[in-house]
Amino acid sequence: MSNAPVPPDGPIGAQPDIPVCARHSDRPTRLRCSRCDRPACPDCLRDASVGMQCVDCVNEGARTVRQARTSAGAVVSHGRPIITQVMIALNVLAYVVTVVQSGSPMNNSRAGLFTATSMIPELTANGEWWRILTSGFMHFGLIHLVLNMAALFVVGPVIEQELGKLRYSAVYFLSLLGGSAAAFFFGTVCQQLAGASGAVFGLMGALLIVFKRQKRDISTILVIVGINLVSNLFTNASLLGHLGGFVIGGLLTLAMVKAPAKNRNAYQIGAVVAAALLLGVMFVLRASELDTAAEVILEYARTCR
């Protein structure tokens, strides 16, 4: 009895060729995409509801699947609130610079940067228009900064997720300008203005609209806003600035969430442009009343002493 010799090339019988990955010709594979049935290596396959699909089929499916959107038209996302974080970082950075310049964390308004960028009505009216924006990044001392940044940290991400980064940025900056415009137009030349409160109150107005739209309880928001507004009567905070930001932020957000799905972007852009024009007119009209140094001096003597 003897054993039959084994051929040197392997077992008896033909071996079929192993296919190669459709995306990587140097990778043999027995795996296939459950959608297109092409060979695919493990690196090119993704888990699907049934089987596994190649990356090309996954990408094709993502293009054809309708993405969920918020009431304002933003794509539903749970990513980081980048704009909110950037705004907080800029405010903190500006505060640190003023502290270094002044040598004091509480009396930083003596810093050169603070003097050059806070909103001093008579200087703003005489051509230093950058102050209506830059004043929103200056703060009177550490407590003022912490209160505003804490509110922004809590409210900002909610509104950023609902509106999306671009709409959120528009609401933030127009609310900031709305606070400056209200204080400039309706106020006197007596008060030096600074702080992100106009923008923060604008986001509170936006939050009120968003919660109302989602049929959520708004009583807590109303109480917080009410307490803050009443406290303005007993502090040096600008009630007009807070109200201006709150109104602009709320109305602009209302226009965004109420815009019809058809031509939504056009309606929302129109709302942003209308708000910007309104604020611009307010600044120009008020500045025209204070177009000479003599008139500023007269108003200062009449209302500030």
mmCIF file of N, CA and C in Angstrom, residues 28-92:
data_model
loop_
_atom_site.group_PDB
_atom_site.id
_atom_site.type_symbol
_atom_site.label_atom_id
_atom_site.label_comp_id
_atom_site.label_asym_id
_atom_site.label_seq_id
_atom_site.Cartn_x
_atom_site.Cartn_y
_atom_site.Cartn_z
ATOM 1 N N PRO A 28 -6.342 41.946 -3.095
ATOM 2 C CA PRO A 28 -7.318 40.869 -3.347
ATOM 3 C C PRO A 28 -8.342 40.822 -2.217
ATOM 4 N N THR A 29 -9.589 40.521 -2.559
ATOM 5 C CA THR A 29 -10.629 40.473 -1.537
ATOM 6 C C THR A 29 -11.777 39.593 -1.992
ATOM 7 N N ARG A 30 -12.410 38.926 -1.056
ATOM 8 C CA ARG A 30 -13.613 38.146 -1.346
ATOM 9 C C ARG A 30 -14.872 38.878 -0.877
ATOM 10 N N LEU A 31 -14.698 40.102 -0.346
ATOM 11 C CA LEU A 31 -15.832 40.881 0.140
ATOM 12 C C LEU A 31 -16.433 41.691 -1.003
ATOM 13 N N ARG A 32 -17.731 41.947 -0.916
ATOM 14 C CA ARG A 32 -18.405 42.720 -1.946
ATOM 15 C C ARG A 32 -19.374 43.715 -1.313
ATOM 16 N N CYS A 33 -19.632 44.803 -2.027
ATOM 17 C CA CYS A 33 -20.619 45.803 -1.599
ATOM 18 C C CYS A 33 -22.016 45.221 -1.772
ATOM 19 N N SER A 34 -22.841 45.333 -0.752
ATOM 20 C CA SER A 34 -24.195 44.776 -0.810
ATOM 21 C C SER A 34 -25.110 45.585 -1.731
ATOM 22 N N ARG A 35 -24.666 46.745 -2.173
ATOM 23 C CA ARG A 35 -25.497 47.581 -3.049
ATOM 24 C C ARG A 35 -25.117 47.435 -4.521
ATOM 25 N N CYS A 36 -23.833 47.597 -4.831
ATOM 26 C CA CYS A 36 -23.406 47.535 -6.239
ATOM 27 C C CYS A 36 -22.737 46.211 -6.591
ATOM 28 N N ASP A 37 -22.446 45.382 -5.603
ATOM 29 C CA ASP A 37 -21.865 44.049 -5.778
ATOM 30 C C ASP A 37 -20.433 44.092 -6.312
ATOM 31 N N ARG A 38 -19.766 45.220 -6.231
ATOM 32 C CA ARG A 38 -18.373 45.262 -6.653
ATOM 33 C C ARG A 38 -17.473 44.753 -5.532
ATOM 34 N N PRO A 39 -16.347 44.144 -5.871
ATOM 35 C CA PRO A 39 -15.393 43.724 -4.831
ATOM 36 C C PRO A 39 -14.863 44.953 -4.088
ATOM 37 N N ALA A 40 -14.682 44.790 -2.791
ATOM 38 C CA ALA A 40 -14.190 45.908 -1.981
ATOM 39 C C ALA A 40 -13.394 45.369 -0.811
ATOM 40 N N CYS A 41 -12.272 46.013 -0.529
ATOM 41 C CA CYS A 41 -11.454 45.610 0.616
ATOM 42 C C CYS A 41 -12.074 46.151 1.899
ATOM 43 N N PRO A 42 -11.667 45.673 3.051
ATOM 44 C CA PRO A 42 -12.266 46.142 4.310
ATOM 45 C C PRO A 42 -12.175 47.655 4.515
ATOM 46 N N ASP A 43 -11.093 48.285 4.023
ATOM 47 C CA ASP A 43 -10.951 49.732 4.186
ATOM 48 C C ASP A 43 -11.982 50.519 3.380
ATOM 49 N N CYS A 44 -12.542 49.904 2.361
ATOM 50 C CA CYS A 44 -13.490 50.597 1.483
ATOM 51 C C CYS A 44 -14.944 50.253 1.794
ATOM 52 N N LEU A 45 -15.195 49.514 2.838
ATOM 53 C CA LEU A 45 -16.558 49.123 3.189
ATOM 54 C C LEU A 45 -17.025 49.844 4.446
ATOM 55 N N ARG A 46 -18.299 50.142 4.494
ATOM 56 C CA ARG A 46 -18.918 50.789 5.642
ATOM 57 C C ARG A 46 -20.170 50.005 6.035
ATOM 58 N N ASP A 47 -20.433 49.962 7.343
ATOM 59 C CA ASP A 47 -21.641 49.286 7.819
ATOM 60 C C ASP A 47 -22.883 49.972 7.271
ATOM 61 N N ALA A 48 -23.851 49.188 6.830
ATOM 62 C CA ALA A 48 -25.119 49.705 6.329
ATOM 63 C C ALA A 48 -26.255 48.983 7.036
ATOM 64 N N SER A 49 -27.483 49.412 6.790
ATOM 65 C CA SER A 49 -28.636 48.767 7.442
ATOM 66 C C SER A 49 -28.733 47.308 7.041
ATOM 67 N N VAL A 50 -28.319 47.003 5.811
ATOM 68 C CA VAL A 50 -28.264 45.616 5.343
ATOM 69 C C VAL A 50 -26.884 45.380 4.758
ATOM 70 N N GLY A 51 -26.091 44.546 5.410
ATOM 71 C CA GLY A 51 -24.770 44.244 4.910
ATOM 72 C C GLY A 51 -23.815 45.413 5.047
ATOM 73 N N MET A 52 -22.882 45.476 4.079
ATOM 74 C CA MET A 52 -21.888 46.550 4.055
ATOM 75 C C MET A 52 -21.856 47.149 2.665
ATOM 76 N N GLN A 53 -21.616 48.458 2.607
ATOM 77 C CA GLN A 53 -21.572 49.157 1.333
ATOM 78 C C GLN A 53 -20.212 49.803 1.142
ATOM 79 N N CYS A 54 -19.817 49.917 -0.124
ATOM 80 C CA CYS A 54 -18.553 50.568 -0.423
ATOM 81 C C CYS A 54 -18.699 52.080 -0.239
ATOM 82 N N VAL A 55 -17.583 52.773 -0.117
ATOM 83 C CA VAL A 55 -17.622 54.209 0.160
ATOM 84 C C VAL A 55 -18.290 54.983 -0.974
ATOM 85 N N ASP A 56 -18.159 54.496 -2.214
ATOM 86 C CA ASP A 56 -18.796 55.184 -3.336
ATOM 87 C C ASP A 56 -20.315 55.138 -3.209
ATOM 88 N N CYS A 57 -20.857 54.003 -2.823
ATOM 89 C CA CYS A 57 -22.311 53.886 -2.648
ATOM 90 C C CYS A 57 -22.785 54.692 -1.445
ATOM 91 N N VAL A 58 -21.979 54.726 -0.375
ATOM 92 C CA VAL A 58 -22.342 55.521 0.802
ATOM 93 C C VAL A 58 -22.405 57.008 0.436
ATOM 94 N N ASN A 59 -21.406 57.486 -0.317
ATOM 95 C CA ASN A 59 -21.401 58.889 -0.726
ATOM 96 C C ASN A 59 -22.557 59.202 -1.656
ATOM 97 N N GLU A 60 -22.865 58.301 -2.555
ATOM 98 C CA GLU A 60 -23.988 58.508 -3.463
ATOM 99 C C GLU A 60 -25.306 58.568 -2.695
ATOM 100 N N GLY A 61 -25.430 57.696 -1.693
ATOM 101 C CA GLY A 61 -26.642 57.709 -0.882
ATOM 102 C C GLY A 61 -26.791 58.984 -0.077
ATOM 103 N N ALA A 62 -25.662 59.515 0.424
ATOM 104 C CA ALA A 62 -25.714 60.759 1.204
ATOM 105 C C ALA A 62 -26.188 61.931 0.362
ATOM 106 N N ARG A 63 -25.840 61.900 -0.954
ATOM 107 C CA ARG A 63 -26.273 62.996 -1.830
ATOM 108 C C ARG A 63 -27.758 62.931 -2.146
ATOM 109 N N THR A 64 -28.324 61.748 -2.102
ATOM 110 C CA THR A 64 -29.738 61.608 -2.466
ATOM 111 C C THR A 64 -30.669 61.648 -1.262
ATOM 112 N N VAL A 65 -30.113 61.477 -0.043
ATOM 113 C CA VAL A 65 -30.945 61.518 1.153
ATOM 114 C C VAL A 65 -31.157 62.964 1.581
ATOM 115 N N ARG A 66 -32.370 63.335 1.844
ATOM 116 C CA ARG A 66 -32.689 64.700 2.255
ATOM 117 C C ARG A 66 -32.256 64.916 3.699
ATOM 118 N N GLN A 67 -31.458 65.968 3.946
ATOM 119 C CA GLN A 67 -30.938 66.228 5.280
ATOM 120 C C GLN A 67 -31.979 66.932 6.139
ATOM 121 N N ALA A 68 -32.016 66.561 7.406
ATOM 122 C CA ALA A 68 -32.947 67.200 8.338
ATOM 123 C C ALA A 68 -32.507 68.631 8.595
ATOM 124 N N ARG A 69 -33.489 69.534 8.684
ATOM 125 C CA ARG A 69 -33.188 70.941 8.897
ATOM 126 C C ARG A 69 -34.018 71.501 10.047
ATOM 127 N N THR A 70 -33.504 72.578 10.642
ATOM 128 C CA THR A 70 -34.203 73.245 11.732
ATOM 129 C C THR A 70 -35.274 74.175 11.162
ATOM 130 N N SER A 71 -36.002 74.832 12.050
ATOM 131 C CA SER A 71 -37.058 75.747 11.605
ATOM 132 C C SER A 71 -36.520 76.928 10.825
ATOM 133 N N ALA A 72 -35.233 77.258 11.012
ATOM 134 C CA ALA A 72 -34.620 78.368 10.295
ATOM 135 C C ALA A 72 -33.954 77.930 8.998
ATOM 136 N N GLY A 73 -33.933 76.622 8.739
ATOM 137 C CA GLY A 73 -33.332 76.114 7.516
ATOM 138 C C GLY A 73 -31.923 75.611 7.666
ATOM 139 N N ALA A 74 -31.383 75.618 8.864
ATOM 140 C CA ALA A 74 -30.019 75.125 9.079
ATOM 141 C C ALA A 74 -30.019 73.600 9.131
ATOM 142 N N VAL A 75 -28.950 72.997 8.616
ATOM 143 C CA VAL A 75 -28.811 71.546 8.681
ATOM 144 C C VAL A 75 -28.641 71.133 10.140
ATOM 145 N N VAL A 76 -29.407 70.149 10.586
ATOM 146 C CA VAL A 76 -29.315 69.682 11.964
ATOM 147 C C VAL A 76 -27.914 69.133 12.214
ATOM 148 N N SER A 77 -27.256 69.684 13.215
ATOM 149 C CA SER A 77 -25.887 69.292 13.512
ATOM 150 C C SER A 77 -25.653 69.346 15.013
ATOM 151 N N HIS A 78 -24.774 68.478 15.478
ATOM 152 C CA HIS A 78 -24.412 68.459 16.895
ATOM 153 C C HIS A 78 -22.922 68.736 17.068
ATOM 154 N N GLY A 79 -22.377 69.513 16.118
ATOM 155 C CA GLY A 79 -20.966 69.853 16.191
ATOM 156 C C GLY A 79 -20.693 70.937 17.221
ATOM 157 N N ARG A 80 -19.440 71.333 17.299
ATOM 158 C CA ARG A 80 -19.032 72.350 18.273
ATOM 159 C C ARG A 80 -19.584 73.716 17.883
ATOM 160 N N PRO A 81 -19.984 74.520 18.868
ATOM 161 C CA PRO A 81 -20.475 75.883 18.580
ATOM 162 C C PRO A 81 -19.299 76.822 18.314
ATOM 163 N N ILE A 82 -18.738 76.740 17.130
ATOM 164 C CA ILE A 82 -17.503 77.438 16.795
ATOM 165 C C ILE A 82 -17.648 78.950 16.941
ATOM 166 N N ILE A 83 -18.739 79.507 16.419
ATOM 167 C CA ILE A 83 -18.893 80.963 16.437
ATOM 168 C C ILE A 83 -18.973 81.472 17.873
ATOM 169 N N THR A 84 -19.733 80.779 18.713
ATOM 170 C CA THR A 84 -19.834 81.173 20.122
ATOM 171 C C THR A 84 -18.469 81.135 20.791
ATOM 172 N N GLN A 85 -17.725 80.085 20.550
ATOM 173 C CA GLN A 85 -16.400 79.959 21.157
ATOM 174 C C GLN A 85 -15.451 81.060 20.671
ATOM 175 N N VAL A 86 -15.542 81.405 19.390
ATOM 176 C CA VAL A 86 -14.696 82.479 18.855
ATOM 177 C C VAL A 86 -15.059 83.817 19.494
ATOM 178 N N MET A 87 -16.367 84.086 19.642
ATOM 179 C CA MET A 87 -16.794 85.342 20.257
ATOM 180 C C MET A 87 -16.316 85.446 21.708
ATOM 181 N N ILE A 88 -16.417 84.370 22.447
ATOM 182 C CA ILE A 88 -15.937 84.366 23.833
ATOM 183 C C ILE A 88 -14.436 84.605 23.863
ATOM 184 N N ALA A 89 -13.710 83.941 22.977
ATOM 185 C CA ALA A 89 -12.253 84.094 22.943
ATOM 186 C C ALA A 89 -11.860 85.535 22.620
ATOM 187 N N LEU A 90 -12.551 86.163 21.668
ATOM 188 C CA LEU A 90 -12.225 87.549 21.299
ATOM 189 C C LEU A 90 -12.505 88.508 22.451
ATOM 190 N N ASN A 91 -13.617 88.305 23.143
ATOM 191 C CA ASN A 91 -13.937 89.165 24.286
ATOM 192 C C ASN A 91 -12.911 89.010 25.404
ATOM 193 N N VAL A 92 -12.535 87.779 25.687
ATOM 194 C CA VAL A 92 -11.549 87.534 26.739
ATOM 195 C C VAL A 92 -10.192 88.120 26.346
#
